[in-house]
PDB file of C-alpha atoms in Angstrom:
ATOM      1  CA  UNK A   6      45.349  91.805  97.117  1.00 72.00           C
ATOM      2  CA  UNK A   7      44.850  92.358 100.576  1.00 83.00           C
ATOM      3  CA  UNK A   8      42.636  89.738 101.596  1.00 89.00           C
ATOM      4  CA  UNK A   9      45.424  87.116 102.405  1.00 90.00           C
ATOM      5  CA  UNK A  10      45.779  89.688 104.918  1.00 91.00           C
ATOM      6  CA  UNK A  11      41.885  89.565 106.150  1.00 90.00           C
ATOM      7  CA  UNK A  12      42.644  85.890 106.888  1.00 92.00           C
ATOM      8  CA  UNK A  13      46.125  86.631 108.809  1.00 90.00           C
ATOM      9  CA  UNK A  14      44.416  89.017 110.818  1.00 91.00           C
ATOM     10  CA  UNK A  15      41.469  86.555 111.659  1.00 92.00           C
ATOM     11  CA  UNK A  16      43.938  83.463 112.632  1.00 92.00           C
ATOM     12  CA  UNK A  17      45.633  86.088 114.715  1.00 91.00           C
ATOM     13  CA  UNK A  18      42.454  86.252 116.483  1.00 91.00           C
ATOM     14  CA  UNK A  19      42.772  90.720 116.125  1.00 91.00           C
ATOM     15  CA  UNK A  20      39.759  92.239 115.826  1.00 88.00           C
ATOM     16  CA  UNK A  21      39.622  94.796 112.607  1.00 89.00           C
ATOM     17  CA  UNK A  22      37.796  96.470 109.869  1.00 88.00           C
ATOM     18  CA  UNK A  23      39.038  97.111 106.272  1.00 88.00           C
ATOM     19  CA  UNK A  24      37.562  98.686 103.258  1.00 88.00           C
ATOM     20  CA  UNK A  25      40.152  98.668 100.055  1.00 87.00           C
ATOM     21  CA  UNK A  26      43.836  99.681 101.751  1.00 85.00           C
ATOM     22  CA  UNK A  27      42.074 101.204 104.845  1.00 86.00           C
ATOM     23  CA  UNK A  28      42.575  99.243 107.578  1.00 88.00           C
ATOM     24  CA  UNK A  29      42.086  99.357 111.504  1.00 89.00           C
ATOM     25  CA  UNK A  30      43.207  97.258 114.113  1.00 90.00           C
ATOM     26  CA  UNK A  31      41.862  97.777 117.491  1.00 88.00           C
ATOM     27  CA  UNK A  32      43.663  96.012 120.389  1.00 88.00           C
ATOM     28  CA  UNK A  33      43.284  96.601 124.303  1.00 86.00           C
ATOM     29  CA  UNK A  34      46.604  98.617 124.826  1.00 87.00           C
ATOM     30  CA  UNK A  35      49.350 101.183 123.528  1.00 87.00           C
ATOM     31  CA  UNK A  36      52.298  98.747 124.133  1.00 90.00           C
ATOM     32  CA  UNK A  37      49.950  96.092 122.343  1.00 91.00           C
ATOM     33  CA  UNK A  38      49.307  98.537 119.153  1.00 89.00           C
ATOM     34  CA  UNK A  39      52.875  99.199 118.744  1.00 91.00           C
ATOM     35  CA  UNK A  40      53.688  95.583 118.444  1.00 92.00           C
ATOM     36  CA  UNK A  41      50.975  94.675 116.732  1.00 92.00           C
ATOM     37  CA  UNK A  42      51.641  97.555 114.046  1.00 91.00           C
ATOM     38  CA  UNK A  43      55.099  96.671 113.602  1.00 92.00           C
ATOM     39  CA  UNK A  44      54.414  92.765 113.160  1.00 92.00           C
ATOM     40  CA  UNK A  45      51.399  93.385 110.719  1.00 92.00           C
ATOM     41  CA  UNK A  46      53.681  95.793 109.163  1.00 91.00           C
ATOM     42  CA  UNK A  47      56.798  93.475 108.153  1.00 92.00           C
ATOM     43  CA  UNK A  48      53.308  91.182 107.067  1.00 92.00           C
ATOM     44  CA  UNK A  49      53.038  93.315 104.525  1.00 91.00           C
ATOM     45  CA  UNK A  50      55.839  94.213 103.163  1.00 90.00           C
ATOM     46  CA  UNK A  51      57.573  90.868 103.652  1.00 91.00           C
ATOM     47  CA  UNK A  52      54.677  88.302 102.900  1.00 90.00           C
ATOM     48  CA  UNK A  53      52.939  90.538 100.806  1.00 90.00           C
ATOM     49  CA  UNK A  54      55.737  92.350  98.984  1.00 90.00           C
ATOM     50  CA  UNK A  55      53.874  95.745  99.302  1.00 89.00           C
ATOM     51  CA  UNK A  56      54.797  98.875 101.431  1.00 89.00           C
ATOM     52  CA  UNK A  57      53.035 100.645 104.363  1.00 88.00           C
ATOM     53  CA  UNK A  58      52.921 104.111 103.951  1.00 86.00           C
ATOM     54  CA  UNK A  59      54.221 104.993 107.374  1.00 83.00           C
ATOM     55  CA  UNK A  60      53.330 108.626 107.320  1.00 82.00           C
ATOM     56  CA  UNK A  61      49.601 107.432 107.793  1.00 81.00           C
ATOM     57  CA  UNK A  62      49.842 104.100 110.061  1.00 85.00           C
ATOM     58  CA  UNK A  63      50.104 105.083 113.540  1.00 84.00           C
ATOM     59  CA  UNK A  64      49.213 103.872 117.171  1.00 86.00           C
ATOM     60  CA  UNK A  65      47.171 106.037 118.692  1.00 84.00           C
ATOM     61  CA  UNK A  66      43.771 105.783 121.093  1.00 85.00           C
ATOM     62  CA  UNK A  67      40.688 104.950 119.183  1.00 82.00           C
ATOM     63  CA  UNK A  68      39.127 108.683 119.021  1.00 79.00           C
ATOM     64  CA  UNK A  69      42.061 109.866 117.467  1.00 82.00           C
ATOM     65  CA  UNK A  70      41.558 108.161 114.166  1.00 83.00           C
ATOM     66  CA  UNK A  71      39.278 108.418 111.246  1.00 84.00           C
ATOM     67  CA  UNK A  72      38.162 105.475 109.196  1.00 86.00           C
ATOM     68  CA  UNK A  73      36.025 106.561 106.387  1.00 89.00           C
ATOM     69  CA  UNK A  74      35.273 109.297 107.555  1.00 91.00           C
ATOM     70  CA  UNK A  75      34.261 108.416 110.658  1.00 91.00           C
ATOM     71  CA  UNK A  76      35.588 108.568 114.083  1.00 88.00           C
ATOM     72  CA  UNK A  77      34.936 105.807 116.709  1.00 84.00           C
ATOM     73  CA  UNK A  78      34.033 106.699 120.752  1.00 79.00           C
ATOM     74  CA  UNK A  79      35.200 104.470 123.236  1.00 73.00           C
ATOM     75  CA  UNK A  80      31.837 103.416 124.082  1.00 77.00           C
ATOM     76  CA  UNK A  81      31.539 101.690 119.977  1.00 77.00           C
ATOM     77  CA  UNK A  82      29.677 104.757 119.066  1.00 84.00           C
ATOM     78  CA  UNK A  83      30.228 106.608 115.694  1.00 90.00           C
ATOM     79  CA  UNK A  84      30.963 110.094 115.580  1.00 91.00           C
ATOM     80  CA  UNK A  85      31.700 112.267 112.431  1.00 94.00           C
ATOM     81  CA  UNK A  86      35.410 112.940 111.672  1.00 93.00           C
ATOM     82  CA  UNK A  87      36.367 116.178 112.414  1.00 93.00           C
ATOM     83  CA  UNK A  88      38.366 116.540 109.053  1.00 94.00           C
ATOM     84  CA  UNK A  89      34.853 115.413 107.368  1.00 95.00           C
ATOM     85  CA  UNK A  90      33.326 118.262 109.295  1.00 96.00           C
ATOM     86  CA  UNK A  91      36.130 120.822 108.028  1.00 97.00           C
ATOM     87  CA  UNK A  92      35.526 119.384 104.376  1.00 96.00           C
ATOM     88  CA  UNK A  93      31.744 119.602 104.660  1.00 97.00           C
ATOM     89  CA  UNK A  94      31.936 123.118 105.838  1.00 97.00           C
ATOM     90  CA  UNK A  95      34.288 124.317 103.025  1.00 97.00           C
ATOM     91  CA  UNK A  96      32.075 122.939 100.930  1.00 97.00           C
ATOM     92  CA  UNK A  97      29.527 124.572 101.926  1.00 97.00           C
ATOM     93  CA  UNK A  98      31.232 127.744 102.470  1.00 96.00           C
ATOM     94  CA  UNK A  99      31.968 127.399  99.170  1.00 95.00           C
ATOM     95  CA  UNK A 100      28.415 127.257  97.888  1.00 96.00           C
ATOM     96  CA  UNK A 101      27.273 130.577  99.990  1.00 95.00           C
ATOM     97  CA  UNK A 102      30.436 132.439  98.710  1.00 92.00           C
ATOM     98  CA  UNK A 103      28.788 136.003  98.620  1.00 84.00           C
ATOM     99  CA  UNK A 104      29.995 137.261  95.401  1.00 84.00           C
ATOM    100  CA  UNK A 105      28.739 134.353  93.226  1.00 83.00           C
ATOM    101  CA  UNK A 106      25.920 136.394  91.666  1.00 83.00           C
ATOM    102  CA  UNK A 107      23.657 133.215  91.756  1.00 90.00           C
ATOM    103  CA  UNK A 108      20.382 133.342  93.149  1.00 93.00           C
ATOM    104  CA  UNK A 109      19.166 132.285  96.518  1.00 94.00           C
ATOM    105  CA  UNK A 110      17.003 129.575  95.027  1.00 95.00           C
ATOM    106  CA  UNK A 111      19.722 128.363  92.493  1.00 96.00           C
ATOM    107  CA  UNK A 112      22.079 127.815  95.591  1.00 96.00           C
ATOM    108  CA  UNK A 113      19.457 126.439  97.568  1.00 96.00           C
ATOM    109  CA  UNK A 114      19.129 123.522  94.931  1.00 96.00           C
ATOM    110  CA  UNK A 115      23.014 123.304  95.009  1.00 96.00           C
ATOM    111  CA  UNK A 116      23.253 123.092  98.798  1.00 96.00           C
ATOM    112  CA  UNK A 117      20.443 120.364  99.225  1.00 97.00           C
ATOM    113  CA  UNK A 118      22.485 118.423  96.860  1.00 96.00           C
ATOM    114  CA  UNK A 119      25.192 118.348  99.208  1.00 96.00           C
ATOM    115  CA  UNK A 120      23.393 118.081 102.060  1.00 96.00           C
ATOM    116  CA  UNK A 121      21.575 114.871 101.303  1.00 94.00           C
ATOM    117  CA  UNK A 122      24.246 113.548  99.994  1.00 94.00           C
ATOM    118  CA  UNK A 123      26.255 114.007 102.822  1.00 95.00           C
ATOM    119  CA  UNK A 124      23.877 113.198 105.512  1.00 93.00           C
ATOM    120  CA  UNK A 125      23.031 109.853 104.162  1.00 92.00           C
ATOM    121  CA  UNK A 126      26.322 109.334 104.320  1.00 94.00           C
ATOM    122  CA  UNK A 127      26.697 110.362 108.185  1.00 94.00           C
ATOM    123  CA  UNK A 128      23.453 109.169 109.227  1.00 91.00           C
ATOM    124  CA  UNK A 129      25.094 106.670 111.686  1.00 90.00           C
ATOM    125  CA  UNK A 130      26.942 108.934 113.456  1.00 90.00           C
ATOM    126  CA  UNK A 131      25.148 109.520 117.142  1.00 86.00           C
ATOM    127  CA  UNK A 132      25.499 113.518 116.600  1.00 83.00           C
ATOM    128  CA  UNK A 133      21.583 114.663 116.671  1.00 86.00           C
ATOM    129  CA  UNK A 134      23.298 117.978 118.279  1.00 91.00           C
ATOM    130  CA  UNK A 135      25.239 118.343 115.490  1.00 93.00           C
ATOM    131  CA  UNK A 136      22.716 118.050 112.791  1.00 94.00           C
ATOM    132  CA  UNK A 137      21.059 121.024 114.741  1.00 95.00           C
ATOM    133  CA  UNK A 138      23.750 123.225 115.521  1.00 96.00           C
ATOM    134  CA  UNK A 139      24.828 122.749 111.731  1.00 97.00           C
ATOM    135  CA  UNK A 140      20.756 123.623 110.327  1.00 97.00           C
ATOM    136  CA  UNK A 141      21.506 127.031 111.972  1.00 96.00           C
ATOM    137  CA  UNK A 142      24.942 127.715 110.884  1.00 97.00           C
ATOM    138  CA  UNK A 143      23.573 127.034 107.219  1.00 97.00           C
ATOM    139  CA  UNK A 144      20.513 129.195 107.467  1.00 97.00           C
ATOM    140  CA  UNK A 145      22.692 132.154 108.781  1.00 96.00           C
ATOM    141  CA  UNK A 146      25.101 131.474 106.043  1.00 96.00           C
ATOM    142  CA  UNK A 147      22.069 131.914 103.481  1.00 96.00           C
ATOM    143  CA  UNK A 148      20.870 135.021 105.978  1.00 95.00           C
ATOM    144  CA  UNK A 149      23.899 136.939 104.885  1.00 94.00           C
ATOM    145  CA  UNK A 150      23.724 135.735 101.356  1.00 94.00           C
ATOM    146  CA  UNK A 151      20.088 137.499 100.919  1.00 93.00           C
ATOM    147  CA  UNK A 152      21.252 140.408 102.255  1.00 92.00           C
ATOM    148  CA  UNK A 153      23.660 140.805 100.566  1.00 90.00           C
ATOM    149  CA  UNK A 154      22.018 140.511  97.284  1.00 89.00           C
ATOM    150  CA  UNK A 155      19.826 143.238  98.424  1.00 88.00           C
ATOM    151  CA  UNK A 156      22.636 145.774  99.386  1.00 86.00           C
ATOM    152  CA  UNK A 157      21.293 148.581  99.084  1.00 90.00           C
ATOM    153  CA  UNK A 158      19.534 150.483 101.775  1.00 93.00           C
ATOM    154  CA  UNK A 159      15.796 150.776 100.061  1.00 94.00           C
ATOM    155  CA  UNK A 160      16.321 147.335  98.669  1.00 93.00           C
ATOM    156  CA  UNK A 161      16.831 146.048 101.594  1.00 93.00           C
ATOM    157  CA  UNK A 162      14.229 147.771 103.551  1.00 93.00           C
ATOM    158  CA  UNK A 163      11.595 146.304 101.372  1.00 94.00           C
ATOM    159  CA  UNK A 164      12.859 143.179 101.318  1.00 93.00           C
ATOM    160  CA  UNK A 165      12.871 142.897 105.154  1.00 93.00           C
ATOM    161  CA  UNK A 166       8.937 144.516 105.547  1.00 94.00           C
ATOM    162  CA  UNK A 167       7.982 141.813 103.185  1.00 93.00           C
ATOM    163  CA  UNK A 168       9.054 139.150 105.286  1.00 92.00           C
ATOM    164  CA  UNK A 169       7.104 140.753 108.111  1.00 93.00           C
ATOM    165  CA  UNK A 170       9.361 143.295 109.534  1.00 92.00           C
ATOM    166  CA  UNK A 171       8.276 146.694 110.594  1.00 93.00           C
ATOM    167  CA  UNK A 172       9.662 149.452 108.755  1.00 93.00           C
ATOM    168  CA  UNK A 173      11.606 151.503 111.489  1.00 93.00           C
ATOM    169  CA  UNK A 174      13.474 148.227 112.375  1.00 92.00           C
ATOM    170  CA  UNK A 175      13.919 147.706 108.982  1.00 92.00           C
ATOM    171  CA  UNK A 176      15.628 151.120 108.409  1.00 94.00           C
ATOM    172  CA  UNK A 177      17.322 150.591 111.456  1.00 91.00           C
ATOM    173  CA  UNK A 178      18.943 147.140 110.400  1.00 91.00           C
ATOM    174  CA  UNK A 179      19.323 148.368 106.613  1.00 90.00           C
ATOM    175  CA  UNK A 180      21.596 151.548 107.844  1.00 91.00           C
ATOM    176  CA  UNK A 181      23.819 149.758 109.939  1.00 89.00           C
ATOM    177  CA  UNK A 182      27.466 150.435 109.781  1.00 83.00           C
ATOM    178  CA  UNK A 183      27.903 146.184 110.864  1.00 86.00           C
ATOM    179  CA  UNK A 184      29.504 143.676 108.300  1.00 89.00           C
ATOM    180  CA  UNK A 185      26.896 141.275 106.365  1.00 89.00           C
ATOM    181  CA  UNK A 186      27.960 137.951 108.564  1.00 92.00           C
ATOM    182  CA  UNK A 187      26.874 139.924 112.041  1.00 91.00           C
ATOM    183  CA  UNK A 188      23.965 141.495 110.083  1.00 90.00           C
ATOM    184  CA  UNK A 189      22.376 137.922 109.696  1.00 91.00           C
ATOM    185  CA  UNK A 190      22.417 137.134 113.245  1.00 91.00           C
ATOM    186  CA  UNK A 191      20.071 139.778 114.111  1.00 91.00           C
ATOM    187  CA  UNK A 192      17.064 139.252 116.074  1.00 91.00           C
ATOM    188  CA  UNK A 193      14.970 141.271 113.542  1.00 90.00           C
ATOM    189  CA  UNK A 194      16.609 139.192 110.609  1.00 92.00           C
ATOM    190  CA  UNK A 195      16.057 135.294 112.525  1.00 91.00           C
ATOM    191  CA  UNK A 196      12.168 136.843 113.072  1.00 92.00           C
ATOM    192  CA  UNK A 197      11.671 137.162 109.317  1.00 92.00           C
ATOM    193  CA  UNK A 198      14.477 134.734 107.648  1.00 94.00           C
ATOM    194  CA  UNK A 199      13.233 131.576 110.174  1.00 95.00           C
ATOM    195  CA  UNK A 200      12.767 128.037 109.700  1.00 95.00           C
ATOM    196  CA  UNK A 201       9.269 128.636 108.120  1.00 95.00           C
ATOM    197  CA  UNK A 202      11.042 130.838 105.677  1.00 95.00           C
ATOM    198  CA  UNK A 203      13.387 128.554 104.807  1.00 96.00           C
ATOM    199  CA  UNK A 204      11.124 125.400 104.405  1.00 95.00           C
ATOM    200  CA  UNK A 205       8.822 127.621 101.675  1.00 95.00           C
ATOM    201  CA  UNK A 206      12.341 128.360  99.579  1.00 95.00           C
ATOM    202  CA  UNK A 207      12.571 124.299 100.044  1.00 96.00           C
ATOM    203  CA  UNK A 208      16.145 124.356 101.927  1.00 97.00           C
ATOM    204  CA  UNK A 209      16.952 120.588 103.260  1.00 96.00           C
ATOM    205  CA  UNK A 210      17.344 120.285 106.708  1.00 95.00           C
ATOM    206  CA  UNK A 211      19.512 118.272 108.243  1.00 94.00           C
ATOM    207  CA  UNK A 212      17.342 116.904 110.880  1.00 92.00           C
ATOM    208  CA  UNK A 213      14.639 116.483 109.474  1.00 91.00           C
ATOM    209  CA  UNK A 214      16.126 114.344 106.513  1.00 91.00           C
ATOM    210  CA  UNK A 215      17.871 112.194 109.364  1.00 89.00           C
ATOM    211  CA  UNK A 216      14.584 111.238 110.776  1.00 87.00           C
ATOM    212  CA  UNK A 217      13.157 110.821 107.111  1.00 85.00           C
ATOM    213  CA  UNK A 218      16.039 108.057 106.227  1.00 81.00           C
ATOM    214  CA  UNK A 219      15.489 106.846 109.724  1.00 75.00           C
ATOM    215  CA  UNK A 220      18.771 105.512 111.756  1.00 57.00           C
ATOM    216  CA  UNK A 221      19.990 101.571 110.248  1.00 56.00           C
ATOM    217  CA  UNK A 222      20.266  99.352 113.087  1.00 51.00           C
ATOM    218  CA  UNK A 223      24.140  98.127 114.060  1.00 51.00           C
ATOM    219  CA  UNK A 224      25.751  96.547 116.250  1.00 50.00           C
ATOM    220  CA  UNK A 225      27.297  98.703 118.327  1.00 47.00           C
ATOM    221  CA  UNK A 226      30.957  97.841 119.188  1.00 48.00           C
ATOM    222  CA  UNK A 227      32.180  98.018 122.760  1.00 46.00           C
ATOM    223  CA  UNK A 228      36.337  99.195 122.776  1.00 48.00           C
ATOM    224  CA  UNK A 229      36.543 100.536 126.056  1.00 48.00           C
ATOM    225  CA  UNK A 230      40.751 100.541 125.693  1.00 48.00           C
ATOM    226  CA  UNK A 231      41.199 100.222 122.027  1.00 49.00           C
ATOM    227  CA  UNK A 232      43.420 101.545 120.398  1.00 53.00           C
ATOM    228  CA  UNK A 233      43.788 102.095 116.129  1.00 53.00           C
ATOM    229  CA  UNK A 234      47.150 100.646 115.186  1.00 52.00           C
ATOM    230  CA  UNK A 235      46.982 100.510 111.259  1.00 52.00           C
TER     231      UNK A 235
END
């Protein structure tokens, strides 16, 4: 329906992008974007005899908008959407939820799920800091989920000397009065839960599968002054 729309846009000479009723049109200024939004928008609902929902069409500068999923940088670069992030995160929060009496390896296989899934989605954005910054929030989230299976002191003693550390700092780390989520950033707990660790229980990481999908080539955009209007 809205591709009559495509072509106005085109003979209008606006530069866009639009996937099903998500659209956004970048022009050079903010006095531009709220003429241009209020033009396209009487398009639409005049020519085209639908309605805008005005609640989520605004002008506003480029980095302030999401388009699936995405977020655009000034300099054409893609960026993850911080409302993806949030969703990701719950998701994921979600899946480590301490009391869900599943084992590690069971939520292992239900995290990688998500995780490829969702970095093959986001594998465009330019975020290699992120990718790393999220690999560690992950493994500590899966830290505290051990431990907390093993919850009680002896249990969790032999647990930790297993994984290679000794038994006083062990005891030490087993009879502390701190909460599980400070417990699993513990040096003693990062020595024995590391990366290593984590590869042999076959946990994804998101790095790593970046670099195994390998980054598409795009054209990168320049919109030094854009701004999202629709």
């Amino acid at each position: 329906m809205l591709d009559e729309l495509d072509k106005e846009l085109e003979k209008r000479g606006h530069t866009f992008c639009r996937y099903a009723d998500d659209c956004n049109i970048y022009v050079r200024s903010e006095k531009a974007a709220e003429r241009v939004m209020a033009s396209v928008t009487q398009f639409i609902e005049k020519r085209l005899q639908l309605t805008v929902n005005r609640s989520k069409s605004k002008a506003s500068h480029v980095n302030e908008r999401k388009f699936l999923g995405y977020r655009l940088r000034g300099d054409g670069g893609l960026m993850v959407a911080p409302e993806s992030l949030q969703r990701f995160k719950d998701k994921v929060r979600e899946l480590t939820k301490r009391n869900r009496g599943r084992s590690l390896t069971l939520v292992i296989t239900e995290l990688n799920l998500t995780l490829r899934g969702w970095v093959s989605y986001f594998r465009l954005a330019e975020s290699k800091s992120l990718w790393i910054e999220l690999d560690a929030w992950i493994r500590r989230k899966l830290r505290c989920y051990r431990l907390k299976q093993r919850k009680k002191f002896w249990a969790i003693v032999t647990f930790l000397m297993k994984v290679g550390i000794k038994e006083k700092e062990a005891r030490m780390l087993a009879s502390s009065g701190k909460g599980w989520w400070r417990l699993s950033k513990t040096p003693a707990l990062h020595r024995g839960l590391n990366k290593a660790w984590f590869k042999e229980q076959k946990l994804l990481s998101l790095e790593e599968v970046i670099i195994e999908l390998g980054k598409p080539r795009v054209k990168t955009a320049v919109c030094d002054n854009a701004r999202t209007v629709v």
